[in-house]
PDB file of C-alpha atoms in Angstrom:
ATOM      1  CA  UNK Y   1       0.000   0.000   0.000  1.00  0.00           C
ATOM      2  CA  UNK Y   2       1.747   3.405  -1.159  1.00  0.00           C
ATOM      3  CA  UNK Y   3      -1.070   5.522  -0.395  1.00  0.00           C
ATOM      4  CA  UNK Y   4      -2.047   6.766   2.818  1.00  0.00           C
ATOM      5  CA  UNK Y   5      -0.733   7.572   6.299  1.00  0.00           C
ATOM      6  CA  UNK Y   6       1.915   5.635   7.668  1.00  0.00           C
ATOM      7  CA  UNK Y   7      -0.333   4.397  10.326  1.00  0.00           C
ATOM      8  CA  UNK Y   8      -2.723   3.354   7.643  1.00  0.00           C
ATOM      9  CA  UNK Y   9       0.294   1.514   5.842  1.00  0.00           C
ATOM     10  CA  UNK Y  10       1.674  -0.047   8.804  1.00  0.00           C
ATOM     11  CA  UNK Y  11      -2.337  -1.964   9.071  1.00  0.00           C
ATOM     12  CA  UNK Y  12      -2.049  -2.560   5.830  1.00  0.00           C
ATOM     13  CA  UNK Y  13       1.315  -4.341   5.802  1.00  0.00           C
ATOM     14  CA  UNK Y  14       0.496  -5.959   9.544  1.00  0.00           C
ATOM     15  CA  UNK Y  15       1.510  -4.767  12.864  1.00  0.00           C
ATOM     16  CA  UNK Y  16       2.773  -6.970  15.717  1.00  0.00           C
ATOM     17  CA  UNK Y  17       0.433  -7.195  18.127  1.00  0.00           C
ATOM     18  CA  UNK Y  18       2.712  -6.010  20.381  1.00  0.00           C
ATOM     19  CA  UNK Y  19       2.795  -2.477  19.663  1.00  0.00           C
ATOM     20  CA  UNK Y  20      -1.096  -2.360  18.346  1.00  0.00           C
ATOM     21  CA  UNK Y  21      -3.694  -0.466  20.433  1.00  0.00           C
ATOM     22  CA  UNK Y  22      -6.198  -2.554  21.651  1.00  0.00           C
ATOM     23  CA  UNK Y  23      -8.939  -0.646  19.484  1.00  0.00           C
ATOM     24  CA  UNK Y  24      -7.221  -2.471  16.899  1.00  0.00           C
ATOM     25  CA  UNK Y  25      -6.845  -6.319  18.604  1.00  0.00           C
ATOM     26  CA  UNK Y  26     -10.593  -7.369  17.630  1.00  0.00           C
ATOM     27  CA  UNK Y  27     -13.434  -8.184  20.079  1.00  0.00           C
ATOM     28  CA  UNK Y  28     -12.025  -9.142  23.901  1.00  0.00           C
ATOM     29  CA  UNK Y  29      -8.174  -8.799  22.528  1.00  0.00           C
ATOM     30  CA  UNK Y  30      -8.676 -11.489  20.227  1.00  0.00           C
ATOM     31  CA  UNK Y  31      -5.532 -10.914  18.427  1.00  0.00           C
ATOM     32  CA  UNK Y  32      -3.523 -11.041  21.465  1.00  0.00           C
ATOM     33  CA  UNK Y  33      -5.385 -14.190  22.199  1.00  0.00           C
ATOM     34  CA  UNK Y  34      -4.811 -15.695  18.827  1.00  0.00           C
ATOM     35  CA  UNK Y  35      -1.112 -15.167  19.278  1.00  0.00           C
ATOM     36  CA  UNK Y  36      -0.696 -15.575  22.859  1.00  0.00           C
ATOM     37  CA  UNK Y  37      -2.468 -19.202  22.540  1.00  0.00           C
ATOM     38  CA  UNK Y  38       0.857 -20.632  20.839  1.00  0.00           C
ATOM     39  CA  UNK Y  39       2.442 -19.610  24.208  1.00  0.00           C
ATOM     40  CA  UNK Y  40       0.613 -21.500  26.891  1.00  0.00           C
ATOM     41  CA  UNK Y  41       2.120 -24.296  29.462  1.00  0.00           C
ATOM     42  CA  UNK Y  42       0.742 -27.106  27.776  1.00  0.00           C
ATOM     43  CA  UNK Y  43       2.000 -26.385  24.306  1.00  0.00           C
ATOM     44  CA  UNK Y  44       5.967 -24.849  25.410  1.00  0.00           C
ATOM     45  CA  UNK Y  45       6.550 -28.331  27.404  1.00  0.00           C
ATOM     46  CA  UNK Y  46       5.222 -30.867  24.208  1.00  0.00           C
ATOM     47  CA  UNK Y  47       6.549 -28.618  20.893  1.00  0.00           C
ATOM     48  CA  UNK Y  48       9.073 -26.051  22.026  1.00  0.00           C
ATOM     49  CA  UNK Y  49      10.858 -26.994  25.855  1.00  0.00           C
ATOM     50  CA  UNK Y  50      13.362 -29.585  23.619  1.00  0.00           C
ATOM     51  CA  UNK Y  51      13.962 -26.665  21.541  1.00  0.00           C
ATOM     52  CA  UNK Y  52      14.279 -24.166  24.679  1.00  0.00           C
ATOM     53  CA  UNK Y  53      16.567 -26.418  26.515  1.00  0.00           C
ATOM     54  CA  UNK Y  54      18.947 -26.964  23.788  1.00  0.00           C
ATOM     55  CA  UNK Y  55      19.926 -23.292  23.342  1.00  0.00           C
ATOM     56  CA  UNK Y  56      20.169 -22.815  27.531  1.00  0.00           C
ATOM     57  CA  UNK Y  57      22.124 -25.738  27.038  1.00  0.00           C
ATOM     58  CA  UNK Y  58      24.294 -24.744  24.466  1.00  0.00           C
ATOM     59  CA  UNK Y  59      24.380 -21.022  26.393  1.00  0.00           C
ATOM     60  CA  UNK Y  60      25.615 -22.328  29.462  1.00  0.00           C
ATOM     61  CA  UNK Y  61      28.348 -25.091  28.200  1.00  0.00           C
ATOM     62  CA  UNK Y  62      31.439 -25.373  30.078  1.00  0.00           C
ATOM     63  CA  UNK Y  63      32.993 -23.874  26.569  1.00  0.00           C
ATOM     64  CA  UNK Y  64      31.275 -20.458  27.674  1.00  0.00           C
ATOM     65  CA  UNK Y  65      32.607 -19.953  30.983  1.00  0.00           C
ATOM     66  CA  UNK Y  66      34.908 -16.868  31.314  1.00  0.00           C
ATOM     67  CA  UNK Y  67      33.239 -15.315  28.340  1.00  0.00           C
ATOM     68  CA  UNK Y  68      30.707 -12.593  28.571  1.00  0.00           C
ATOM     69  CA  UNK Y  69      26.886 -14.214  28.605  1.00  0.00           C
ATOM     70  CA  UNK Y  70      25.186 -11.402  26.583  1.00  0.00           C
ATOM     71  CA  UNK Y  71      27.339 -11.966  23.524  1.00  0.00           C
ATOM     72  CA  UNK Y  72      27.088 -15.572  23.486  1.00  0.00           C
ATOM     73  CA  UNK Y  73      23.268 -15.113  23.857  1.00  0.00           C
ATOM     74  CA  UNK Y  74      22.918 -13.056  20.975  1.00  0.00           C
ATOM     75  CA  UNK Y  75      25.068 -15.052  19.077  1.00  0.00           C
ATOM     76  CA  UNK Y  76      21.928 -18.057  19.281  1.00  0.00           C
ATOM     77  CA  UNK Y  77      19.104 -16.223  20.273  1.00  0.00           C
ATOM     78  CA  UNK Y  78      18.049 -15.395  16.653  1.00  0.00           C
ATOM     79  CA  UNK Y  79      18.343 -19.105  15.797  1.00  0.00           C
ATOM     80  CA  UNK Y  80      16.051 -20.298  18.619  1.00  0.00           C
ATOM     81  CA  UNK Y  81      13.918 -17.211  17.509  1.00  0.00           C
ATOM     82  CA  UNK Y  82      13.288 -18.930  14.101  1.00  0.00           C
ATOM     83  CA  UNK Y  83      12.933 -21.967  15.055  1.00  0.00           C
ATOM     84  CA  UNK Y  84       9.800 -21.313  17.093  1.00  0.00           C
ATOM     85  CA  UNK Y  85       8.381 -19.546  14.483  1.00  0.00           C
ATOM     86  CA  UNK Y  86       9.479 -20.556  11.122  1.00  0.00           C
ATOM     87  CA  UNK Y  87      10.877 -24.196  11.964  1.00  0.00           C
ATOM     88  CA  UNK Y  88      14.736 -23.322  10.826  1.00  0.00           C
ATOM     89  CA  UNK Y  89      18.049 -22.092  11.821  1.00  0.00           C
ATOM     90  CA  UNK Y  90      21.513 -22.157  11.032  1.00  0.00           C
ATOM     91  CA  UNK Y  91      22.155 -21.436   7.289  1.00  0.00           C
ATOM     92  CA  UNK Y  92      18.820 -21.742   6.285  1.00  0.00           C
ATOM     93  CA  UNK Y  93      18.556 -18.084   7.988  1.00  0.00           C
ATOM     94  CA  UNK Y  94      19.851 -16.284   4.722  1.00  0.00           C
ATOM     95  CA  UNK Y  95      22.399 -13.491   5.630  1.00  0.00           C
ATOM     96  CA  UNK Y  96      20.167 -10.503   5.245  1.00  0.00           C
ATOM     97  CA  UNK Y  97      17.921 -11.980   7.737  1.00  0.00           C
ATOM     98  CA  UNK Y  98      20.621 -12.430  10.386  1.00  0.00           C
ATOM     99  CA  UNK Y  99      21.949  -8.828   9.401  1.00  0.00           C
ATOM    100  CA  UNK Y 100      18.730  -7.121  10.499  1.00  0.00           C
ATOM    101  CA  UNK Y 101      19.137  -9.205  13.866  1.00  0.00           C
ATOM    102  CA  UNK Y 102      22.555  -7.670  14.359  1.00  0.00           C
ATOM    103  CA  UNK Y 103      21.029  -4.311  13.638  1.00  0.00           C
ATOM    104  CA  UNK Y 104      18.010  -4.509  16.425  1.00  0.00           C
ATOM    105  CA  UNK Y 105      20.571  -5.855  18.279  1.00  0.00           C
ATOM    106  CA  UNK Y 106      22.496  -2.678  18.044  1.00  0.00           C
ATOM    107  CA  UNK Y 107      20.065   0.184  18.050  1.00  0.00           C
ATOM    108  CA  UNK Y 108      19.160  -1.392  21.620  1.00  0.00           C
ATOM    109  CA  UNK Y 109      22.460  -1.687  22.822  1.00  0.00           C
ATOM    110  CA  UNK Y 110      23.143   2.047  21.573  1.00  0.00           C
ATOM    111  CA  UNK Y 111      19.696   3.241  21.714  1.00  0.00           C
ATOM    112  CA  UNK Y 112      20.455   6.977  21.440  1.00  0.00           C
ATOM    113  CA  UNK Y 113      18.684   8.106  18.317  1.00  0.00           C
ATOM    114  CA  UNK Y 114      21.297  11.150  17.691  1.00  0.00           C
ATOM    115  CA  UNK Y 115      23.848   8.461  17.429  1.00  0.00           C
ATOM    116  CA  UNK Y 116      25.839   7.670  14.064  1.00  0.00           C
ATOM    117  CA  UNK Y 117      25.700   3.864  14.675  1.00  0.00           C
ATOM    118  CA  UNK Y 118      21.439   4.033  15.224  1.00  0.00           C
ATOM    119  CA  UNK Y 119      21.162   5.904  12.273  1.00  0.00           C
ATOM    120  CA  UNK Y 120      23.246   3.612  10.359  1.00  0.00           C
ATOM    121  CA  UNK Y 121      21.867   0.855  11.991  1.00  0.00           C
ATOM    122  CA  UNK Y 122      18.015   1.679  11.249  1.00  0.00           C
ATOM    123  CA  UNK Y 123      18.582   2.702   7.661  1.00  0.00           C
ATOM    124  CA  UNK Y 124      20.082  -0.893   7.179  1.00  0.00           C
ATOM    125  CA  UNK Y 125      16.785  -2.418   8.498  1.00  0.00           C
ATOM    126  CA  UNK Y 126      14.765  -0.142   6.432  1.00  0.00           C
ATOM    127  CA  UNK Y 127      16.903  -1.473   3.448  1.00  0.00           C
ATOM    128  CA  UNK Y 128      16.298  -4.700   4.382  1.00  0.00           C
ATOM    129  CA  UNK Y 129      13.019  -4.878   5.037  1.00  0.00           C
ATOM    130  CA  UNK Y 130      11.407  -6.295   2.058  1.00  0.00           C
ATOM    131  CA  UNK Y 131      13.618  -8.738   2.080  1.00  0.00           C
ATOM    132  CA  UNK Y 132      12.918 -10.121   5.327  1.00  0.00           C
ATOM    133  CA  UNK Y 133       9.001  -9.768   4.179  1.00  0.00           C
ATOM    134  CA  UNK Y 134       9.131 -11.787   1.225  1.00  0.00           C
ATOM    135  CA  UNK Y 135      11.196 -14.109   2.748  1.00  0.00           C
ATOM    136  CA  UNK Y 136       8.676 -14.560   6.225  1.00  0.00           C
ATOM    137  CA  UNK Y 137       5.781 -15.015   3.541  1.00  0.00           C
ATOM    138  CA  UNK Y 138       7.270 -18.070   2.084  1.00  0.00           C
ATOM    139  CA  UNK Y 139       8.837 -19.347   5.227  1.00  0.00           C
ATOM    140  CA  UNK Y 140       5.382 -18.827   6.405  1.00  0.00           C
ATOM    141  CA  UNK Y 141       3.409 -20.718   3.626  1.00  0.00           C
ATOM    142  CA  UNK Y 142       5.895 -23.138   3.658  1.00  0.00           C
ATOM    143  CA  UNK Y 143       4.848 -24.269   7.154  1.00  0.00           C
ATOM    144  CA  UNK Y 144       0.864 -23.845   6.484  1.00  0.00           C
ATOM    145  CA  UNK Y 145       1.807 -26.634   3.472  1.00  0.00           C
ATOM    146  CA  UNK Y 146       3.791 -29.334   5.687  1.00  0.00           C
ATOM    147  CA  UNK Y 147       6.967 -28.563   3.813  1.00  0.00           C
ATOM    148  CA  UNK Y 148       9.540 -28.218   6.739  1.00  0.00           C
ATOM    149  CA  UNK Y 149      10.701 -30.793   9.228  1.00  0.00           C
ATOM    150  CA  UNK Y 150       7.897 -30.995  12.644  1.00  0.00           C
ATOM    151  CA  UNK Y 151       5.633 -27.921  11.632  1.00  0.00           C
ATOM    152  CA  UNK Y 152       3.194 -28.798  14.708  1.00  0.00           C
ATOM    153  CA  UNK Y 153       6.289 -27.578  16.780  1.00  0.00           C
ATOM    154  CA  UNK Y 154       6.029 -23.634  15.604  1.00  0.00           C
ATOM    155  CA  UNK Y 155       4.165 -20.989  16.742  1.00  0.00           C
ATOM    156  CA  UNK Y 156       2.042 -20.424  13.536  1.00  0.00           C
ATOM    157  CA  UNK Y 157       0.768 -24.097  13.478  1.00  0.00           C
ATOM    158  CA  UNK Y 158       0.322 -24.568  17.209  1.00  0.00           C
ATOM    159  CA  UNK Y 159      -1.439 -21.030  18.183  1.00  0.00           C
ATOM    160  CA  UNK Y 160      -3.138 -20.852  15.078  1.00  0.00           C
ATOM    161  CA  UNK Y 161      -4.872 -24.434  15.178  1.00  0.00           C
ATOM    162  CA  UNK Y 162      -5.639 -24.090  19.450  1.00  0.00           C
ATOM    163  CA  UNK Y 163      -7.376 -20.583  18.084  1.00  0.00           C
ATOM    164  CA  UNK Y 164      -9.349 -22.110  16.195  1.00  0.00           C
ATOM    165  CA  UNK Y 165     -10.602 -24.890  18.185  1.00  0.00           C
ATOM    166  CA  UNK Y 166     -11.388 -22.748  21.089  1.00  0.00           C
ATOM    167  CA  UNK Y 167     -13.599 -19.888  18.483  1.00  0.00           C
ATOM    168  CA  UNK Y 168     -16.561 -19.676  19.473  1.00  0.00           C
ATOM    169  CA  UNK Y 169     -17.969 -18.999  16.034  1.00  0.00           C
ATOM    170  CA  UNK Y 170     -20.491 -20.687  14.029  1.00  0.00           C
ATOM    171  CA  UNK Y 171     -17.505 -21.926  11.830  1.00  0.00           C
ATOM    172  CA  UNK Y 172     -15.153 -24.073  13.337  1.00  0.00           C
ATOM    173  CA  UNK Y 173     -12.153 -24.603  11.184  1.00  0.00           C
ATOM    174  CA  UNK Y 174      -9.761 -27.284  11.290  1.00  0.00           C
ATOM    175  CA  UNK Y 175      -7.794 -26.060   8.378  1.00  0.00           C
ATOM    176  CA  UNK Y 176      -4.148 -25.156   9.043  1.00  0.00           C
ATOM    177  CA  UNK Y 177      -4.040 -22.751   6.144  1.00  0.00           C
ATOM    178  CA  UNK Y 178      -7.411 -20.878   7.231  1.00  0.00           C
ATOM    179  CA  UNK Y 179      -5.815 -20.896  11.230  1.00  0.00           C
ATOM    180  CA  UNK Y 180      -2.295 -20.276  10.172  1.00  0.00           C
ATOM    181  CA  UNK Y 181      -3.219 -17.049   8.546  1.00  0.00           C
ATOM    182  CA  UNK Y 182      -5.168 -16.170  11.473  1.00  0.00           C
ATOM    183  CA  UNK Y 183      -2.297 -16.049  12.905  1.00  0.00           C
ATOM    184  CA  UNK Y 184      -0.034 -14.286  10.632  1.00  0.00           C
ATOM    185  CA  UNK Y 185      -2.420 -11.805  11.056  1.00  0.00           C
ATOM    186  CA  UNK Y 186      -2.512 -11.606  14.853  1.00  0.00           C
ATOM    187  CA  UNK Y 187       1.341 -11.619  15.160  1.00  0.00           C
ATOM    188  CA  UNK Y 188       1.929  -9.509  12.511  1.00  0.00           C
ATOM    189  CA  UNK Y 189       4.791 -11.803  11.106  1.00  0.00           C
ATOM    190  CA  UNK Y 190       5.170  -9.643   7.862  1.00  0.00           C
ATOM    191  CA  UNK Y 191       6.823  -7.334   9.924  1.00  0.00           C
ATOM    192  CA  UNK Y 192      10.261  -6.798  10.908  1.00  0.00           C
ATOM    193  CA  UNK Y 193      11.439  -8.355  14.135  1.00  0.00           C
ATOM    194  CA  UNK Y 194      11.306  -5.312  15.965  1.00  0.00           C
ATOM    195  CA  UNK Y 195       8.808  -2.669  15.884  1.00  0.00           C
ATOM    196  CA  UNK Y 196       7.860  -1.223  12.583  1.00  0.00           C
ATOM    197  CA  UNK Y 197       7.417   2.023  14.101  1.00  0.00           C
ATOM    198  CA  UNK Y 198      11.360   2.142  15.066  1.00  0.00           C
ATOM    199  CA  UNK Y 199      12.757   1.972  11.519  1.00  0.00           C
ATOM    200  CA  UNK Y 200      10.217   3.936   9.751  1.00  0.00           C
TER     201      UNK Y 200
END
């Protein structure tokens, strides 16, 4: 969408529901719901806790001690980070996709808007962007279709599906495509990593 405010863009495009008013979240919060439903007790201990524990694992290794704990967490965080949603890490996380990682990673450490290295750092994301869009579309489909390895152990396929089950509407869906993009909606995961309205 070219037209328009940038508010009116960033609905079109999806917002995280993170940093969306709750005029916007649907009846009762639903779209917090919808997204927060991939989250619960239940789910983290069957899909994701193996998942979980192997980066606290891998964090904490004997290897790590004497070396300082923030940079070996961001050095895995973003792996863990698509694993739970998309289903894949390591080199299947193209380079432009970690770059904007390193970037968030950056402005927050730095923070400071009049600094050189936010400014730098931002105008990299905003580069970036539609790559990372494009690329969270298919990674996204790709999961609705089956085509990656466990797909019932992401957030789209989990959230999505318990969403659905527990609607309370006359039409109960059992499709993963229908729920899936109920919850591409709800988490807004056409948008950047961090909050759209940072690198605009």
């Amino acid at each position: 969408m070219r037209g328009g405010s940038p508010i009116q863009r960033r609905k079109a495009e999806g917002v995280s529901v993170f940093i969306q008013g709750y005029q916007d979240r649907g009846p009762d919060n639903e779209r917090k719901k919808i997204y927060m439903s991939a989250t619960t007790p239940d789910l983290y201990a069957a899909k994701y806790g193996d998942k979980v524990r192997g980066f606290l694992n891998q964090l904490f290794d004997e290897a790590n001690a004497g070396k300082p704990l923030m940079q070996q967490y961001y050095a895995n965080y973003f792996d863990l980070y698509w694993d739970l949603h998309l289903g894949i890490r390591g080199e299947a996380v193209p380079a432009e996709v970690r770059q904007i990682g390193t970037s968030f990673t950056a402005v927050l450490g730095h923070w400071y808007p009049t600094e050189e290295v936010v400014h730098e750092n931002i105008m990299r994301v905003r580069e970036l962007r539609p790559i990372l869009r494009e690329w969270i579309d298919k990674r996204v489909q790709a999961v609705i279709d089956g085509d990656i390895a466990d797909p019932e152990r992401t957030f789209p396929t989990t959230g999505s599906r318990t969403a659905a089950e527990e609607s309370t509407s006359g039409a109960r869906t059992s499709s993963s495509s229908a729920s899936t993009t109920s919850w591409r909606s709800a988490s807004g995961a056409t948008s950047s990593i961090a909050p759209r309205s940072i690198w605009r």
